[in-house]
Every structure is written in C-alpha cells, then in structure tokens.
CSV table of C-alpha atoms in Angstrom, one decimal:
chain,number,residue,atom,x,y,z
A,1,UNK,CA,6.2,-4.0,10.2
A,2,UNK,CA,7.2,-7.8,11.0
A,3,UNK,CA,9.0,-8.3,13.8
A,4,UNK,CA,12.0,-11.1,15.2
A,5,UNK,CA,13.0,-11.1,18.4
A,6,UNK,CA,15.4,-13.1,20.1
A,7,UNK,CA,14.7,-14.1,23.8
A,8,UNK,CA,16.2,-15.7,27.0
A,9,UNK,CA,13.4,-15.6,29.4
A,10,UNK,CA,11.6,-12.1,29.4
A,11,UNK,CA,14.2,-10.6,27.9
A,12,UNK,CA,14.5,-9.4,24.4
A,13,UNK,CA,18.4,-9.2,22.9
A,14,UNK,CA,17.6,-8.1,19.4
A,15,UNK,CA,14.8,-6.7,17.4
A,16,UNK,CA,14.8,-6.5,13.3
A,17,UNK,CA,12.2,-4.6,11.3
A,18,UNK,CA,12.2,-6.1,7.7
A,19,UNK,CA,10.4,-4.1,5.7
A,20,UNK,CA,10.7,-0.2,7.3
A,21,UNK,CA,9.2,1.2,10.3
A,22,UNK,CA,5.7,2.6,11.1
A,23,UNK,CA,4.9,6.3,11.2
A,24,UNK,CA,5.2,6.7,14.5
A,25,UNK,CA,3.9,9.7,16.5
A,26,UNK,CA,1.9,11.1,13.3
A,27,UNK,CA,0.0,8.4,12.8
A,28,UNK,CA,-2.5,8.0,9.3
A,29,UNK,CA,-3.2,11.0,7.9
A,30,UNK,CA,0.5,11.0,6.9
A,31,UNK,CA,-0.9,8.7,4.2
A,32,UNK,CA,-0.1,11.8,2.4
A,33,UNK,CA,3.0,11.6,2.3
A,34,UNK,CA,2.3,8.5,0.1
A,35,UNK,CA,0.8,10.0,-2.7
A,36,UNK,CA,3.8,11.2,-4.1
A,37,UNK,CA,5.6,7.6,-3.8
A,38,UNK,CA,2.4,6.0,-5.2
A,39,UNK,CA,2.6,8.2,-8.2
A,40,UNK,CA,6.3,7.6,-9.0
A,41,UNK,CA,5.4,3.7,-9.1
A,42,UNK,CA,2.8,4.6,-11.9
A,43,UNK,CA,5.4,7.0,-14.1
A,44,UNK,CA,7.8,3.8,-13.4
A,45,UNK,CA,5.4,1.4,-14.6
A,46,UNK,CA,3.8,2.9,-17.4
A,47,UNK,CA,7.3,3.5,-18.6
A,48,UNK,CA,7.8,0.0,-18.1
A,49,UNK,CA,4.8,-0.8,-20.3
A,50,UNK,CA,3.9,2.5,-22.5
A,51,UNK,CA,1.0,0.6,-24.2
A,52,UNK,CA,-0.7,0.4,-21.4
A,53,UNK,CA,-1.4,3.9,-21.2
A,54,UNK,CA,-4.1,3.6,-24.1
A,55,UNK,CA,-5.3,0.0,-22.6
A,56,UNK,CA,-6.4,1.3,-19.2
A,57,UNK,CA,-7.8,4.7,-20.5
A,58,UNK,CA,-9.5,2.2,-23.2
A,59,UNK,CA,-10.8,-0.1,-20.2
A,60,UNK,CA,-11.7,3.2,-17.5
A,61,UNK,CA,-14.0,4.8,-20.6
A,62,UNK,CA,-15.7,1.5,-20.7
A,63,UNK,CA,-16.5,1.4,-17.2
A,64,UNK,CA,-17.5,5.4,-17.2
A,65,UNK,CA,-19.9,4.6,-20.1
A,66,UNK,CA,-21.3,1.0,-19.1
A,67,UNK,CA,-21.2,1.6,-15.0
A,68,UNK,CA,-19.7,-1.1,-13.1
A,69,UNK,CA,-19.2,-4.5,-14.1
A,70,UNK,CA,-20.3,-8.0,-12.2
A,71,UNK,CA,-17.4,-10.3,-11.3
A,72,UNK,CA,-17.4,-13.5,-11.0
A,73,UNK,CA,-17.8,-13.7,-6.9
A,74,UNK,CA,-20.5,-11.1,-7.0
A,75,UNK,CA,-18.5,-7.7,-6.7
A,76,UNK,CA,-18.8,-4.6,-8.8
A,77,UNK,CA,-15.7,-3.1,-11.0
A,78,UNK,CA,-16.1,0.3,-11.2
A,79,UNK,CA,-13.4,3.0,-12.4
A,80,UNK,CA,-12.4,3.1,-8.6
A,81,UNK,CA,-12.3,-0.3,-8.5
A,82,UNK,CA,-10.2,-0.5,-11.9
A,83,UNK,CA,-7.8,1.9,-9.7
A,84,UNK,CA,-7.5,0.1,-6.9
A,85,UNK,CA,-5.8,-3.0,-9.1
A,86,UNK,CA,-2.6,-1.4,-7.9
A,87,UNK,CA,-3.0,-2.6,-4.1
A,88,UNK,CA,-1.1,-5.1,-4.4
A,89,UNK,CA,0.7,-4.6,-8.0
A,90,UNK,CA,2.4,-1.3,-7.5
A,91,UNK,CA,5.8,-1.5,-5.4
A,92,UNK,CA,6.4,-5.0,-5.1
A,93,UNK,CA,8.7,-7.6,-6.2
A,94,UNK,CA,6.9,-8.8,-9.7
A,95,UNK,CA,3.9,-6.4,-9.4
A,96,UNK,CA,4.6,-4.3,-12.4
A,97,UNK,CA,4.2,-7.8,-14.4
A,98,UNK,CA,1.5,-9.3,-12.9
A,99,UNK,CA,-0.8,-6.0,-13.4
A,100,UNK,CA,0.4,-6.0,-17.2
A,101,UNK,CA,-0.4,-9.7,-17.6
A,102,UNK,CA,-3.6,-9.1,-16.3
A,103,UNK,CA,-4.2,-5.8,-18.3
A,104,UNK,CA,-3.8,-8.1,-21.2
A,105,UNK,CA,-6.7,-10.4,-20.8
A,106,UNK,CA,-9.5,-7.7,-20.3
A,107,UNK,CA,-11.4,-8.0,-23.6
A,108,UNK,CA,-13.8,-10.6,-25.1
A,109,UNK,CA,-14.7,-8.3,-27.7
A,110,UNK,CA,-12.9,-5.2,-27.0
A,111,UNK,CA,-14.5,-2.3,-26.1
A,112,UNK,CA,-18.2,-3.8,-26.0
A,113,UNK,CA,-17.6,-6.8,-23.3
A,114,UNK,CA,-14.8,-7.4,-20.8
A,115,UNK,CA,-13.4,-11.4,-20.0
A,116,UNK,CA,-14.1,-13.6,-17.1
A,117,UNK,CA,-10.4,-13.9,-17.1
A,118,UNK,CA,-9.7,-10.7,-16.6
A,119,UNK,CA,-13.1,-9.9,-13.8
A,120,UNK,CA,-11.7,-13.2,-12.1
A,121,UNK,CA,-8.4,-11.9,-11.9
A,122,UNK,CA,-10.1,-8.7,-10.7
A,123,UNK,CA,-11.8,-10.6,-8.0
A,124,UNK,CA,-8.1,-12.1,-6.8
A,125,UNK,CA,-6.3,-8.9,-6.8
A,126,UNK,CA,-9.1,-7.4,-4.6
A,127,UNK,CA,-9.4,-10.6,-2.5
A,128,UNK,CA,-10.3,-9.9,1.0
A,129,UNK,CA,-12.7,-13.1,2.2
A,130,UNK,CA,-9.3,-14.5,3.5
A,131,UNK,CA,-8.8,-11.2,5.5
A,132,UNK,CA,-11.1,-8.9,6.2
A,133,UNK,CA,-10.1,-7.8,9.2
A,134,UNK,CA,-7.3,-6.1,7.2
A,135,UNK,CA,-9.4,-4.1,5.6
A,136,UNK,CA,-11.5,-2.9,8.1
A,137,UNK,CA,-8.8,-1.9,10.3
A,138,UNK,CA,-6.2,-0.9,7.7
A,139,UNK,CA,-5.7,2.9,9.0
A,140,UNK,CA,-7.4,2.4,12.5
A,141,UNK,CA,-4.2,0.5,13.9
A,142,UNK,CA,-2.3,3.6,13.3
A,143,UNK,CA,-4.3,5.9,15.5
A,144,UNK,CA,-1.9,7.2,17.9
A,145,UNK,CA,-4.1,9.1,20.5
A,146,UNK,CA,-4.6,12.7,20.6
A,147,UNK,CA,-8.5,12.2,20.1
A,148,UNK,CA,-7.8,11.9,16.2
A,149,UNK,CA,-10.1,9.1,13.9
A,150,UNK,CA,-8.7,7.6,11.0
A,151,UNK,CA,-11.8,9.2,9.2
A,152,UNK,CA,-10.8,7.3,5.8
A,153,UNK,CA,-7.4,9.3,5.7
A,154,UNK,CA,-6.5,7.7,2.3
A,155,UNK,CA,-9.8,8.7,0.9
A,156,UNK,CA,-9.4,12.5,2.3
A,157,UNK,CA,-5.8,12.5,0.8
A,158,UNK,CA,-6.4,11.0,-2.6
A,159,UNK,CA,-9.8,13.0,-3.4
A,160,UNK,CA,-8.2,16.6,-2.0
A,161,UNK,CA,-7.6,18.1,-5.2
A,162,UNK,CA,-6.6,15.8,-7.3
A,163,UNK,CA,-2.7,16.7,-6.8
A,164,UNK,CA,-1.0,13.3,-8.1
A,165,UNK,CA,-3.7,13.0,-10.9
A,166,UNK,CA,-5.9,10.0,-9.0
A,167,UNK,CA,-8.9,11.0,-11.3
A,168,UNK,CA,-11.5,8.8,-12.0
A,169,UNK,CA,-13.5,11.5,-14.5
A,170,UNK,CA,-10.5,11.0,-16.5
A,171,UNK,CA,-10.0,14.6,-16.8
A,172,UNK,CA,-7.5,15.5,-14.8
A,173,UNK,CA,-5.1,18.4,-15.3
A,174,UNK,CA,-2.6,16.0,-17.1
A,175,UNK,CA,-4.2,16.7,-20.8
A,176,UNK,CA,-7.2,14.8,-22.8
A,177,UNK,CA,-5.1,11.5,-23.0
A,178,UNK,CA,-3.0,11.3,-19.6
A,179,UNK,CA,-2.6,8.0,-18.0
A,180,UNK,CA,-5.0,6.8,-15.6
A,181,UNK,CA,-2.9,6.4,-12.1
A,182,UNK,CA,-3.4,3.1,-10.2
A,183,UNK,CA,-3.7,3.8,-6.0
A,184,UNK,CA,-1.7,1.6,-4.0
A,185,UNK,CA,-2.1,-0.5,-0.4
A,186,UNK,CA,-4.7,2.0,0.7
A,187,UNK,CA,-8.5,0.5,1.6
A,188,UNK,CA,-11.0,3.1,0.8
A,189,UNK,CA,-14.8,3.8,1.9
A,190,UNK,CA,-16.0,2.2,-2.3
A,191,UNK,CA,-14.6,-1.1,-1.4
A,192,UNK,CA,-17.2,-1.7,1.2
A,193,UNK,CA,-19.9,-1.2,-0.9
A,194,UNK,CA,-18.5,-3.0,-4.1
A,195,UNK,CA,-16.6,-5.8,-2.8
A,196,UNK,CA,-18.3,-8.2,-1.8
A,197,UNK,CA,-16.8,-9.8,1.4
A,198,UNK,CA,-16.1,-6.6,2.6
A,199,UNK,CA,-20.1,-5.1,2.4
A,200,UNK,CA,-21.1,-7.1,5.7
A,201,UNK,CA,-18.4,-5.0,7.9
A,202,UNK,CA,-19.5,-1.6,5.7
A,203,UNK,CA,-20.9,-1.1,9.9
A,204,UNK,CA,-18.0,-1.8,11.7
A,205,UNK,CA,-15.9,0.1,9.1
A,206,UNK,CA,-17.1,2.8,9.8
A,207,UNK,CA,-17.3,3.1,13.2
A,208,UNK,CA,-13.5,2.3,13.5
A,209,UNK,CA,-13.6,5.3,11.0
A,210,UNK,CA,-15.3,7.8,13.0
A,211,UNK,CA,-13.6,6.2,16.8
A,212,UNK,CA,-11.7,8.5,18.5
A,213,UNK,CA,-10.9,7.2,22.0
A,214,UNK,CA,-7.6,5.9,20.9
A,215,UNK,CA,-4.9,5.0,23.6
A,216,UNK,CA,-1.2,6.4,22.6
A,217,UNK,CA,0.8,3.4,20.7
A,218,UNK,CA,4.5,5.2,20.6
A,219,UNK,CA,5.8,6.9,23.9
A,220,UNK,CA,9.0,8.7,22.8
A,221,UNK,CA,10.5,8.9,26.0
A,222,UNK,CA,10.3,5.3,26.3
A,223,UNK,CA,11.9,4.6,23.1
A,224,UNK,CA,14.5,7.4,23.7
A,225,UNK,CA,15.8,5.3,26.2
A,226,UNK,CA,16.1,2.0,24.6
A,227,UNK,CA,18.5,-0.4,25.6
A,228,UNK,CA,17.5,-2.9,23.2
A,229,UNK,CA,19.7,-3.1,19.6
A,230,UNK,CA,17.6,-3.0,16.7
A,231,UNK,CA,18.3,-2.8,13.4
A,232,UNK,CA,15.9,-1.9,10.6
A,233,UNK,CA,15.7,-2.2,6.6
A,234,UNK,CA,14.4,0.9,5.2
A,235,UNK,CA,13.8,0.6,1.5
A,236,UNK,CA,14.2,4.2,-0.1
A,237,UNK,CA,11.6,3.5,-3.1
A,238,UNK,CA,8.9,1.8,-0.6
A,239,UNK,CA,5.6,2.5,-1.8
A,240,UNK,CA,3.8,1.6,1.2
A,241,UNK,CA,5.9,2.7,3.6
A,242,UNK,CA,7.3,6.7,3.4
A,243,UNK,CA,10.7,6.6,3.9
A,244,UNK,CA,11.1,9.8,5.6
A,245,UNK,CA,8.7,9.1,8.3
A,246,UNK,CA,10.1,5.4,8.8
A,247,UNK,CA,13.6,7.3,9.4
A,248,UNK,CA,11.8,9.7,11.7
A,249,UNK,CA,10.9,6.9,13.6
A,250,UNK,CA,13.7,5.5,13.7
A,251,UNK,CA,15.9,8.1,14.9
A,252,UNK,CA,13.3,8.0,17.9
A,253,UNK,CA,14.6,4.9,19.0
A,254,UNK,CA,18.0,5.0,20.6
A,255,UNK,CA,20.5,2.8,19.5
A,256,UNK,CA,18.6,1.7,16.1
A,257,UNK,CA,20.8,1.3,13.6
A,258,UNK,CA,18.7,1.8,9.6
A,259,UNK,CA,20.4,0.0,5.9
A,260,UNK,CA,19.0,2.3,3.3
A,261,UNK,CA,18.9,0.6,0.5
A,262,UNK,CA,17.1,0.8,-3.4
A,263,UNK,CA,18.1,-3.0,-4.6
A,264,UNK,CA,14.2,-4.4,-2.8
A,265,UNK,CA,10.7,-2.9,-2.6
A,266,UNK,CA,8.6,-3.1,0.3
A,267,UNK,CA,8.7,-7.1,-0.6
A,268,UNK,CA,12.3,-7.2,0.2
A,269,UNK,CA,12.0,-10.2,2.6
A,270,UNK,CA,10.2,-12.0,0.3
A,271,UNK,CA,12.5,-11.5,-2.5
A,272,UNK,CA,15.6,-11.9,-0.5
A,273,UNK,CA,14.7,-13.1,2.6
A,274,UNK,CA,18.4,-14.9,4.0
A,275,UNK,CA,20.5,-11.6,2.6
A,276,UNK,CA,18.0,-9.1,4.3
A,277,UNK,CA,17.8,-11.4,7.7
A,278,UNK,CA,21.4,-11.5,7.5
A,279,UNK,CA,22.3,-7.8,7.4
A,280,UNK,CA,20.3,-6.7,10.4
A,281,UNK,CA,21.5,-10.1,12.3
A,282,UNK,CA,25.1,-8.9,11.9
A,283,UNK,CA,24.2,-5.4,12.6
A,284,UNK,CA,22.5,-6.2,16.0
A,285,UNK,CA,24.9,-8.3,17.2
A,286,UNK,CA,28.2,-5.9,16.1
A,287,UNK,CA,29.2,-7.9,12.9
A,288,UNK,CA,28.7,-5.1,10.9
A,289,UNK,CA,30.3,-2.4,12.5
A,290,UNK,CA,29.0,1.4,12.3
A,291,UNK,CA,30.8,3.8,9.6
C-alpha cells in the first residue's frame, strides 16, 4: 500500500492509498482468498493467448522429464519455478505481454534444449538480488498478533488440494491437456532453495516463518475513530490485493471514502499515475462530493 500524506507540522490532513488497502485484522493466511483472483488472471490470459496453452504444457513436460534447468546467474528452473513466472506478469499493466514475449523465446531446439534468452529472462522475472528483503518478509509484515506465524501461508493455500488447478504433476482434475496455471505475487519456501540470491536468507526465512511474537499492526478502535480523510483506490480485478478484504478494511476506517473501479490493475498508479492521484486529491479535500 503506498502512502501520501500531506502535513503542516505533526499533523496529517490527508491520506491516499493508490493501489487498495491491506487485509487488515486477518492478516496472511487470507492469501486464500487470492487464489481465486490469481486463477481468473490465468483463464484471462490464456484466452488472451490460446497458443500458449500447448507451449507451457510443452515447456513444464520438459522440466518434469529433464529436472531443473541452470540459468544464467546460477539458479535452478524447475516446474515451480516455470510457475512462479507469473509474480510479476499476471495482473499488471503490460504483464500478459511480457510473459507471452518471453514464452516465445524458450527453445533452442525445441523440446530437447531451452535458450539462454529465455533462462536469462527467467532470471529477471525472478530477480531478487536487488531486494531480498522483500522476499524474506513478503507474508511476515502482515502478521497481525494473535500468536499466529506466517508459516508460508501462500504455500499452505496453493498446495491444499489443488482447488484452482496450481499443479505441478500436470495432472490436475482439469483433464490430460488443461493449462498449466501461473501463481502470482506470492514468495514460496522453493524459491529459497532455487534462486540463487535468495539461498543465503533460506535461515532467516524461515524463522520469520515460524515467529510468532507478533505485536498487533491494526487497532480498530483507533481507526474507528479517525478524524483524518482518506481516500483509497480499490481496483475490483486486483490480483494481489482481494478486493473484498481491502473494502473490509476500509469500512474500518471512519471517514474513508473507496473509487471502485475495473479501468487499472494493481499497477494503476503506474499506468495512470496524474488521473488516479487526482481522484483521491479531490475526494479528500471535498472536490468530489459523496453520491
């Protein structure tokens, strides 16, 4: 959640939240709730680009036959690795492309030896030397108290059944030839062993994992007596933000004022950064009256 705020002195006259609102009271393991956004971003894309369907499969049989793949920087690609090219592809402004384009350079010789193009590209879509810190405490910061760890809630979620069809044996319950489903912004337990700026902080990971002293983030009361206006940008199709909770949250906060809207992703400030900046600006300060 990026935040502006407005000041004179100490005190704050306006607060915007660009791109939705965090979860709140419940916390990560409503990373569930997720799941069923993450999927509809996969329908969407392989809709977008039906070909794909076969080229995926064709590049996830590889990996289940050959085992994992070097890259260029010294990572592995395995088939959970292949899945994870949606972090940063699926739900954002230009994703859908950029995962296709990249789809596109896999082969050398297809089906015997994937490209350095396509294992570099690999390498920058899962590129976390710049950040790791964002991996290791991807679902920690969440932790709201209540004596709860993270305990790798995306993992838990994805692997409990196999509801959305996030199947790495490729035989999921969606028939012989269904497509193979991308996950989206979610770090998982793998990554630490395959990627290789993250393998150092495997440690650390998993301590924050398994922590369960957290203090409380949200006090409800508190916000329930806000005096601050804030307005917030709640995208309805937001794949890394559920839009139900964010609205939960929201209606937490007294006085906060939500635009629903489909026209952006979750990269709506990127996109459109002046037209989204402007519509909470007006709604804080009255512009845009209530209807």
């Amino acid at each position: 959640m990026r935040v502006a705020k407005r000041r004179t002195g100490s005190a704050v006259h306006g607060r915007f939240a660009s791109f939705d609102t965090a979860p709140g009271e419940r916390g990560t393991w409503d990373v569930r709730e997720a799941a069923g956004k993450i999927k509809t971003q996969n329908v969407k894309y392989y809709k977008r680009f039906p070909g794909d369907v076969g080229s995926v499969r064709g590049i996830a049989e590889f990996l289940r036959e050959k085992g994992p793949q070097q890259t260029p920087n010294g990572s592995r690609l395995s088939l959970r690795g292949l899945q994870a090219l949606g972090f940063s592809n699926l739900g954002v402004s230009g994703g859908f492309e950029r995962l296709h384009y990249l789809l596109e350079t896999a082969w050398d010789v297809e089906g015997e030896t994937l490209s350095y193009s396509f294992l570099k590209g690999v390498d920058d879509a899962l590129a976390f030397d710049t950040n790791p810190l964002y991996a290791v405490a991807h679902e920690s910061i969440y932790c709201n108290g209540g004596g709860e760890p993270s305990a790798w809630a995306a993992e838990t979620a994805l692997r409990g059944g196999g509801t959305y069809g996030f199947d790495t044996s490729l035989e999921c319950d969606f028939g012989e030839k269904a497509p193979f489903y991308f996950t989206g912004e979610m770090v998982f337990p793998f990554m630490f062993d395959e990627i290789s700026a993250l393998r150092p902080l495997k440690n650390a990971a998993n301590i924050l994992a398994t922590k369960t002293d957290w203090t409380v983030l949200y006090d409800a009361d508190v916000l329930n007596e806000n005096t601050v206006p804030v307005a917030c940008a709640s995208y309805t199709e937001d794949a890394f933000v559920d839009w139900d909770l964010a609205n939960e949250t929201a209606r937490e906060i007294l006085g906060a004022r939500v635009w629903s809207t489909s026209e952006y992703m979750h990269s709506g400030i990127r996109e459109d950064g002046a037209v989204v900046f402007s519509k909470l600006l007006a709604m804080v300060r009255g512009d845009d009256p209530m209807r």
